[in-house]
Tab-separated table of C-alpha atoms in Angstrom:
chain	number	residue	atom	x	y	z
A	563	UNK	CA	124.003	215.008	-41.795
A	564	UNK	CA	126.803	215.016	-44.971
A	565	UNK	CA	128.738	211.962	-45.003
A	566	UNK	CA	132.329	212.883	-45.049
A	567	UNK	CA	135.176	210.436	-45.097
A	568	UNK	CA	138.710	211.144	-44.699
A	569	UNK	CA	141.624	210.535	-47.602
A	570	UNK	CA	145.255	212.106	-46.323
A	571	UNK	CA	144.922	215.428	-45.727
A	572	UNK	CA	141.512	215.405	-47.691
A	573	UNK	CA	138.151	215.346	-46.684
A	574	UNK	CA	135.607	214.050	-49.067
A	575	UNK	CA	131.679	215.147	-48.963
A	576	UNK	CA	128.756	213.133	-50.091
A	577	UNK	CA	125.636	215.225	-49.393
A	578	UNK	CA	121.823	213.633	-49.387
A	579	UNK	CA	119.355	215.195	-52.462
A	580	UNK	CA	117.094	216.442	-49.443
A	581	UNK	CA	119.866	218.904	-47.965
A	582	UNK	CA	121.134	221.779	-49.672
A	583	UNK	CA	125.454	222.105	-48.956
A	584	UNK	CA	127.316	225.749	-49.676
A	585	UNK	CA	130.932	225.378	-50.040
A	586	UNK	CA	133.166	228.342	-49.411
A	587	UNK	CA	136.683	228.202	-50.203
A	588	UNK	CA	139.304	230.528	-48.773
A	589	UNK	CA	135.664	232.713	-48.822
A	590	UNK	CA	134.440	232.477	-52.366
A	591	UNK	CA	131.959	229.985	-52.892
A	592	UNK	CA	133.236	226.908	-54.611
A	593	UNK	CA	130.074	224.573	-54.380
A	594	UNK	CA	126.135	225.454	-53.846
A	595	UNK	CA	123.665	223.130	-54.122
A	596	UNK	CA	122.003	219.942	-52.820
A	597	UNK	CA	122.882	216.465	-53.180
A	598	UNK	CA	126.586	217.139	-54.389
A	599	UNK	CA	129.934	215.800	-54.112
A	600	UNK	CA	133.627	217.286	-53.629
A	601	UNK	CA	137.278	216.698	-52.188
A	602	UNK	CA	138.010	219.635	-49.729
A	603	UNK	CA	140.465	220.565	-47.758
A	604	UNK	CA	139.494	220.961	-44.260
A	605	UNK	CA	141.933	223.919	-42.986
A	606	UNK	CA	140.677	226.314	-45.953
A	607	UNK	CA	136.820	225.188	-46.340
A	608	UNK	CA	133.754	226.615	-44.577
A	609	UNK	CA	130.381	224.172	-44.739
A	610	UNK	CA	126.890	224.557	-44.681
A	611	UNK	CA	124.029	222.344	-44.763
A	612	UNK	CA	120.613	223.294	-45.247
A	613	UNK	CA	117.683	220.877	-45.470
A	614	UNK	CA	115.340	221.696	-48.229
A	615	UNK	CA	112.767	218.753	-47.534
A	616	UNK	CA	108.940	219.327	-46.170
A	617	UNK	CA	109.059	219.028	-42.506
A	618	UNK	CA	106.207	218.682	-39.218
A	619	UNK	CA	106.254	220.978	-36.456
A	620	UNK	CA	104.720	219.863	-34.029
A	621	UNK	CA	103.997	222.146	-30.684
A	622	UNK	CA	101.751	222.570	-28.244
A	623	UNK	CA	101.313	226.032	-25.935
A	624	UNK	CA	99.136	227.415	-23.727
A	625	UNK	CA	96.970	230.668	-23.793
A	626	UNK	CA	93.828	232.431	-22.492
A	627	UNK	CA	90.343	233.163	-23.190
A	628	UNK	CA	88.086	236.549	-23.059
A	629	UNK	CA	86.930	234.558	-19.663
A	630	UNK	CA	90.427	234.113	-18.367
A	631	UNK	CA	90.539	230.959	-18.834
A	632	UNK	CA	93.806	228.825	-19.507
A	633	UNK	CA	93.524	226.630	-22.910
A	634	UNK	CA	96.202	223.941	-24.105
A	635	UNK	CA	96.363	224.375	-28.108
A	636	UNK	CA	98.100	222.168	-30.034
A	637	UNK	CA	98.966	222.510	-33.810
A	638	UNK	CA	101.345	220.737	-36.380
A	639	UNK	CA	103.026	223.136	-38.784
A	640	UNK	CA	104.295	221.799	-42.166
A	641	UNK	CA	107.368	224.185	-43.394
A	642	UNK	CA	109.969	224.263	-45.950
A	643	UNK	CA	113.376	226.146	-46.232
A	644	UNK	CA	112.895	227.718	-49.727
A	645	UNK	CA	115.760	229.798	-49.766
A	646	UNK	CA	118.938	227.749	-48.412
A	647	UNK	CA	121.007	230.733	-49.233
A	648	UNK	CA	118.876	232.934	-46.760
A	649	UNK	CA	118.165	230.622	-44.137
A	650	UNK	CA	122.421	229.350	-44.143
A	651	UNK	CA	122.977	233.316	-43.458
A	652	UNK	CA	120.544	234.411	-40.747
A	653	UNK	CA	121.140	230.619	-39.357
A	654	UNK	CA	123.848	228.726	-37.643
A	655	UNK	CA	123.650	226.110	-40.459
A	656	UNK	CA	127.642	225.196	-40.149
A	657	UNK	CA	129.210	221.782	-39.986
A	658	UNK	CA	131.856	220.415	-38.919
A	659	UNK	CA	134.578	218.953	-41.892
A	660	UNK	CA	135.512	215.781	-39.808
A	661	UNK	CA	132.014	214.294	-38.524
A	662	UNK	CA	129.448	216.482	-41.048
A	663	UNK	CA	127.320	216.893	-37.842
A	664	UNK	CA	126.183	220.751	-37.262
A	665	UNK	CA	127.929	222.805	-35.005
A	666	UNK	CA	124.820	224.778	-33.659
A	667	UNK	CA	120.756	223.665	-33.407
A	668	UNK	CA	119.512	225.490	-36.387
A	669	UNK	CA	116.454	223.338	-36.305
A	670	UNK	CA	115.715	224.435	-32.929
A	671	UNK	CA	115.717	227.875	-33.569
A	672	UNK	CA	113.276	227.801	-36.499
A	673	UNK	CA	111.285	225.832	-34.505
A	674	UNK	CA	111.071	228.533	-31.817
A	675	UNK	CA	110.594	230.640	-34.411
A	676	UNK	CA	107.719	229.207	-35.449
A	677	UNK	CA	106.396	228.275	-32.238
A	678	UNK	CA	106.346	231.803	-30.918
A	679	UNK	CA	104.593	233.424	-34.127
A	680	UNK	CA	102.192	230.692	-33.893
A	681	UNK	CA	101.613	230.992	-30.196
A	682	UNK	CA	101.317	235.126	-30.803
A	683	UNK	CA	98.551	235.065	-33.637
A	684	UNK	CA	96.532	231.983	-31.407
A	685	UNK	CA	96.577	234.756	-28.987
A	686	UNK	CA	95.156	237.617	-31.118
A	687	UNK	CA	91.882	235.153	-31.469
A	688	UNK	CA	91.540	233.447	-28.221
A	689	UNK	CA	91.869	236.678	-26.194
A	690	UNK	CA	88.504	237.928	-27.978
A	691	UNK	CA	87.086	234.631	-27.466
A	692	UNK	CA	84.803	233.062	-24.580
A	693	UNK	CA	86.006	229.798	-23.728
A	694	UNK	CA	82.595	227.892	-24.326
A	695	UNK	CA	82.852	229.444	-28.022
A	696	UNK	CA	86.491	228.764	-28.299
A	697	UNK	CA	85.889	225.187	-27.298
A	698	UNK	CA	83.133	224.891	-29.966
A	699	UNK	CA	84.069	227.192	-33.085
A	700	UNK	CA	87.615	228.326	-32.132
A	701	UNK	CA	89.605	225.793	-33.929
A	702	UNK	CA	88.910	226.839	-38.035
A	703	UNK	CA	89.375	229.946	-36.407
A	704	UNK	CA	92.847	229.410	-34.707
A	705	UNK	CA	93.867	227.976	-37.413
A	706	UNK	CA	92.982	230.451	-40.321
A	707	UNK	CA	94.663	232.962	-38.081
A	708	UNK	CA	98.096	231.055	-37.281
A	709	UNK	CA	98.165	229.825	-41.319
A	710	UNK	CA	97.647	233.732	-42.457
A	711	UNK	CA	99.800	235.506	-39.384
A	712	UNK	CA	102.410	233.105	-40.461
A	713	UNK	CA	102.151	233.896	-43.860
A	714	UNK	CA	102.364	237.682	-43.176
A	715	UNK	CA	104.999	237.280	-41.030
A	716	UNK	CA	108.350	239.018	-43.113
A	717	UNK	CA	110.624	237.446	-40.687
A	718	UNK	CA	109.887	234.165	-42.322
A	719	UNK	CA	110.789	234.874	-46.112
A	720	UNK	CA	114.081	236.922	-44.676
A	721	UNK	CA	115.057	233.434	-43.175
A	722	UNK	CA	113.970	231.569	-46.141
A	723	UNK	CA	111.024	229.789	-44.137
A	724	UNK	CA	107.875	228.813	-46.340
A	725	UNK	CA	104.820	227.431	-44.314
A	726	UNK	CA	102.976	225.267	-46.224
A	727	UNK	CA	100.381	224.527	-44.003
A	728	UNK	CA	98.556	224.724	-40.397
A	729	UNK	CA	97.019	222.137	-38.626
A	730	UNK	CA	94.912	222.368	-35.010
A	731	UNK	CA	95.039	218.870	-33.225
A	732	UNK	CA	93.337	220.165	-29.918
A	733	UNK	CA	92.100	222.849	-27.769
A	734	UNK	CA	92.381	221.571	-24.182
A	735	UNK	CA	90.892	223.693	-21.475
A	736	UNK	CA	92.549	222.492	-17.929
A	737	UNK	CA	91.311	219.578	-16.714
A	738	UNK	CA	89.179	220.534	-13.785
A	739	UNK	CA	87.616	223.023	-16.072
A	740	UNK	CA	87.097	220.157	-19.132
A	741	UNK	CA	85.821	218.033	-16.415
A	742	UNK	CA	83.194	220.457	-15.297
A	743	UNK	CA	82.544	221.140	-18.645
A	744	UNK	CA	81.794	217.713	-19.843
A	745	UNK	CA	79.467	217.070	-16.999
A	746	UNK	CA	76.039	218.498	-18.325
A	747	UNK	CA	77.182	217.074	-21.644
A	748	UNK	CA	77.652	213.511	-20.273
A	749	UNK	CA	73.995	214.202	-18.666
A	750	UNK	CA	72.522	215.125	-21.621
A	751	UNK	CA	73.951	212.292	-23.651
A	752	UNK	CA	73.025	209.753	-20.469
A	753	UNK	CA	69.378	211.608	-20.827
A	754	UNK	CA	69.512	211.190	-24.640
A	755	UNK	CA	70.405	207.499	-23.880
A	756	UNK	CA	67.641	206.885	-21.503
A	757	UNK	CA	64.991	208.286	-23.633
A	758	UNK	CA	66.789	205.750	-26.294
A	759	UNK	CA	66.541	203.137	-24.132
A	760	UNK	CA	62.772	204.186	-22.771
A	761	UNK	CA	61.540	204.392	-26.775
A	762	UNK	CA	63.246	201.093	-27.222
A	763	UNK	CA	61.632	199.818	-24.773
A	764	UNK	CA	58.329	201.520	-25.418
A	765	UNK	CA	58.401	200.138	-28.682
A	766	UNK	CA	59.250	196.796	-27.881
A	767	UNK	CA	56.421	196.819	-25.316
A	768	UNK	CA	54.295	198.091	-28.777
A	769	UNK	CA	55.626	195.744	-30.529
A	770	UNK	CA	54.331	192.717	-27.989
A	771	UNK	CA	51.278	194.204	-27.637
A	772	UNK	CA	51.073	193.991	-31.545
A	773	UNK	CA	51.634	190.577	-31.997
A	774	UNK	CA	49.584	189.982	-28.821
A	775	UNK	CA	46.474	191.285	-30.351
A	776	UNK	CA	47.423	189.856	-33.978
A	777	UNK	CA	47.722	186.127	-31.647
A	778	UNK	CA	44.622	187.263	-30.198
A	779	UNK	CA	42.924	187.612	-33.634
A	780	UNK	CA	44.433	184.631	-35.223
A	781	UNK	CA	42.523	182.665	-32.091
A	782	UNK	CA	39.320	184.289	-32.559
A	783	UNK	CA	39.099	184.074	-36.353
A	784	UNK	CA	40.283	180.362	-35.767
A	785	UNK	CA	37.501	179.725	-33.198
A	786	UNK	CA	34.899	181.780	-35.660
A	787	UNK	CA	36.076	179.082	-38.287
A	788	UNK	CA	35.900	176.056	-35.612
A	789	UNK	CA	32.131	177.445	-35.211
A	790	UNK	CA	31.215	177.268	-38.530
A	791	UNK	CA	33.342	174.165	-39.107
A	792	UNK	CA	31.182	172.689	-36.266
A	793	UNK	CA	27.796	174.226	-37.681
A	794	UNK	CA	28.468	172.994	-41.009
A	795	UNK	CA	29.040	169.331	-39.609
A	796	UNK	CA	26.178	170.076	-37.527
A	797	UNK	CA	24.073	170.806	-40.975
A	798	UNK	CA	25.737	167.956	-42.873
A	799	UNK	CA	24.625	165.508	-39.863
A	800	UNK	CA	21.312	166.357	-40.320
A	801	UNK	CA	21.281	166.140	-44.064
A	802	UNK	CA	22.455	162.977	-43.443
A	803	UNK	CA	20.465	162.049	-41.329
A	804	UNK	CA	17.486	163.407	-43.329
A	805	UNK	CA	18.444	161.709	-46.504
A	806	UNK	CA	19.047	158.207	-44.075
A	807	UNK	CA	15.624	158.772	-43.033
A	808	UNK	CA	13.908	159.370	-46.602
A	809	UNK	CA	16.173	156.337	-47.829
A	810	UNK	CA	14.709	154.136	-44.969
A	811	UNK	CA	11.255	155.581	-45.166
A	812	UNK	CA	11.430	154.933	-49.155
A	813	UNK	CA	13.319	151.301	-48.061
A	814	UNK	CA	10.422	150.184	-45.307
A	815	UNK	CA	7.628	151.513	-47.956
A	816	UNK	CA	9.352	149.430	-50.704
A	817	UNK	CA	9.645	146.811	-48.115
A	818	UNK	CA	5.691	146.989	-47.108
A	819	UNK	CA	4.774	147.347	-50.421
A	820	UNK	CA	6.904	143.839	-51.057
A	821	UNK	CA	5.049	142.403	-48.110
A	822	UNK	CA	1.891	143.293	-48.956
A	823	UNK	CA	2.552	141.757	-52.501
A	824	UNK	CA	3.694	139.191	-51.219
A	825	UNK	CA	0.943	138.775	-48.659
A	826	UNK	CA	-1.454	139.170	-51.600
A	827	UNK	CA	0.247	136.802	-53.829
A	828	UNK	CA	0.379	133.830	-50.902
A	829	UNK	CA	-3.270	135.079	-49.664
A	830	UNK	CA	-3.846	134.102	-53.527
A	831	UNK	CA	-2.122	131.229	-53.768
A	832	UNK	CA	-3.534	130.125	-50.559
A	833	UNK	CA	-7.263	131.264	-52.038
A	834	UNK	CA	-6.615	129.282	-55.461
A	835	UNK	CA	-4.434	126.267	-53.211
A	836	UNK	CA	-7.812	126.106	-51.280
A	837	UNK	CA	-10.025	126.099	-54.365
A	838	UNK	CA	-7.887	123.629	-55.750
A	839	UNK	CA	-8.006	121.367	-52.731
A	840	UNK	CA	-11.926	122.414	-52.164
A	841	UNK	CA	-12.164	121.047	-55.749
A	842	UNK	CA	-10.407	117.775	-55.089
A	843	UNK	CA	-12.029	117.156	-52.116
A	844	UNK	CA	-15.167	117.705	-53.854
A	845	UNK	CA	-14.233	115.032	-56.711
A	846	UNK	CA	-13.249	112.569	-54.512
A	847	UNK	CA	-15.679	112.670	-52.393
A	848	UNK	CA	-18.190	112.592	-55.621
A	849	UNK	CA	-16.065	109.485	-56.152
A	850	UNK	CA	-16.615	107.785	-53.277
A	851	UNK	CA	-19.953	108.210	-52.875
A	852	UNK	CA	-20.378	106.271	-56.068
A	853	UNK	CA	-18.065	103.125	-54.414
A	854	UNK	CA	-19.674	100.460	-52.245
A	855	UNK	CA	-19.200	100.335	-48.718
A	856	UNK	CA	-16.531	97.390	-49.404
A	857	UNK	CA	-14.743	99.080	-51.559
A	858	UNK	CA	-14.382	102.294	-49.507
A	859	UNK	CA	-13.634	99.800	-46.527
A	860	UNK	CA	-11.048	98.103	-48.488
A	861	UNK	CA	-9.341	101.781	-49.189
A	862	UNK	CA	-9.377	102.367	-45.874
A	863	UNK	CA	-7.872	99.498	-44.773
A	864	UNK	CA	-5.256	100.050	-46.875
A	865	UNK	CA	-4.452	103.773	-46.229
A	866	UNK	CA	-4.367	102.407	-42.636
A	867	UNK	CA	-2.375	99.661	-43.819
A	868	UNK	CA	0.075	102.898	-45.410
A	869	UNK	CA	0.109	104.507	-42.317
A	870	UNK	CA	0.922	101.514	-39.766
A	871	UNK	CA	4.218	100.709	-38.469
A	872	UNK	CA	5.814	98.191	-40.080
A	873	UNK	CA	4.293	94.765	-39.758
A	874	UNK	CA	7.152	91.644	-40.218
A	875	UNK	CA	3.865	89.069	-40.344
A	876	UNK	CA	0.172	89.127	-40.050
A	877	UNK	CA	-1.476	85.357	-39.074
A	878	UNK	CA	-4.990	85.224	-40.247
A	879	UNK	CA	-7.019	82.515	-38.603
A	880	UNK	CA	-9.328	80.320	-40.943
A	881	UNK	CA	-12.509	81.832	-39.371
A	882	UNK	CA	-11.752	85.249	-40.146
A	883	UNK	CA	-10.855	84.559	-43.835
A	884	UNK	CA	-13.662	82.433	-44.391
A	885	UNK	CA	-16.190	85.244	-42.925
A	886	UNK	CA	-14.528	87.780	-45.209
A	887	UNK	CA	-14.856	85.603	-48.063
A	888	UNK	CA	-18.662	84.907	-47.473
A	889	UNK	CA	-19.041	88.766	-46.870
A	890	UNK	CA	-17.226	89.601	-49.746
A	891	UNK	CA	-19.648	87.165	-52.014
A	892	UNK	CA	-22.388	88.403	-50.157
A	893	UNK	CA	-21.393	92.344	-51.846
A	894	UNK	CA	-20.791	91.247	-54.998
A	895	UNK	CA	-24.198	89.115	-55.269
A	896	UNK	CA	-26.471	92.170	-53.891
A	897	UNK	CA	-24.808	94.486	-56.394
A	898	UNK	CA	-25.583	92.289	-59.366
């Protein structure tokens, strides 16, 4: 919408560089073009404004199938007014010199212009078309045939309309029929789901079974090892045991072999001890059979004297002493 503002008698227009303004004058144009700016006067001036930006259609209508069925399509259609000229002359593009606001609904039109070219050429394809394959392949089709009826359409360049493109949101079937149809596919995809969920779970179940037999293993392989761990003990025990045995068989050898030496040396000693005393015995009894009777008597009484208990006094009476004496006289004079 122009922004106009009033001075006097004057008007003054201030136009946006997205919308295109004509400017007739007592009926010759006086200004033509967009984002401009002029003083009118408001008795002798006739405006127009024409948007020349890119702009979305967006509209939704309903057709049917080779099957009779009812479908929902809905499309966005990006246009331009390329020819402001054109479009202000087959077009109610007016506005009014006080507010700048148009007098008519240009937009509207073009958009049912649009809308019912659009809705004609979805026809031409749909109407040839099953709804199963319309639901599955119709939609590059819909829209190569909207974007190229539109652009064959010479009711669109005499407005100054140029489509710059075509864009297919949707095809909607009704809903008891989209319903219906989404039934075996919800099946299929729970089906696909299950059989997910079964090969999940089938290879979970693998998966245990797996490690199950790998824990299995592991335990046998560690028992087959305990076996030989324990056989190999076993044999090291009895090594042991055997070299124990040799060392004590080799220790109670060295020890008879000590004892018999030992034996032999004190049988020896004993032998040559005996000999010795065998020899002494012999000498002194070679001895004293060469000694009186008094003298071996007077030994004696002295190794019995050695071996008495200790005697504090000994009395000897005159008569013993003096028979002594005479016997001791009495030796001496038969040896001489």
């Amino acid at each position: 919408m122009a922004d106009i503002t009033k001075r006097l008698g004057l008007r003054h227009l201030r136009s946006a560089p997205t919308a295109h303004v004509r400017h007739h004058r007592s009926g010759r144009l006086a200004h033509d073009g967009p984002g401009v700016s002029f003083w009118f006067r408001p008795l002798v001036a006739a405006l127009s404004e024409v948007p020349v930006d890119d702009r979305e259609l967006a509209m939704t209508f309903h057709t049917r199938t080779a099957d009779f069925q009812d479908v929902a399509v809905q499309a966005t259609v990006t246009y331009r007014i390329a020819d402001p000229a054109a479009a202000a002359q087959h077009l109610d593009f007016s506005i009014d010199p006080d507010t700048g606001a148009w007098r008519g609904a240009p937009l509207e039109q073009l958009a049912t212009l649009l809308t019912e070219s659009a809705q004609q050429h979805a026809l031409d394809v749909l109407a040839r078309t099953p709804l199963a394959a319309a639901l599955t392949d119709g939609v590059p089709a819909v829209r190569e045939r909207i974007a190229s009826g539109l652009g064959e359409d010479p009711r669109l360049p005499a407005t100054g309309l140029d489509v710059m493109a075509v864009r297919i949101m949707a095809l909607r079937p009704e809903p008891e029929v989209e319903r219906a149809l989404r039934t075996p596919a919800r099946e299929r995809i729970q089906q696909e789901a299950d059989r997910a969920t079964y090969e999940r779970r089938a290879v979970a179940v693998e998966r245990e079974r797996t490690i199950a037999e790998n824990e299995l293993a592991s335990r046998i392989e560690l028992a087959r090892r305990e076996e030989q761990l324990v056989e190999q003990r076993g044999a090291n025990a009895r090594r042991e045991a055997d070299e124990q045995a040799a060392a004590d068989a080799i220790r109670a050898r060295a020890e008879a072999e000590r004892t018999v030496r030992i034996a032999r040396a004190d049988a020896e000693a004993a032998r040559e001890a005996g000999e010795a005393r065998a020899q002494a015995q012999a000498a002194w009894l070679r001895v004293h059979a060469d000694t009186d009777a008094a003298t071996l008597h007077a030994l004696a009484g002295t190794r019995l004297a050695e071996n008495l208990p200790r005697i504090e006094s000994v009395t000897v009476s005159p008569d013993v002493l003096t028979g002594l004496l005479a016997r001791l006289g009495t030796d001496r004079g038969s040896r001489a």
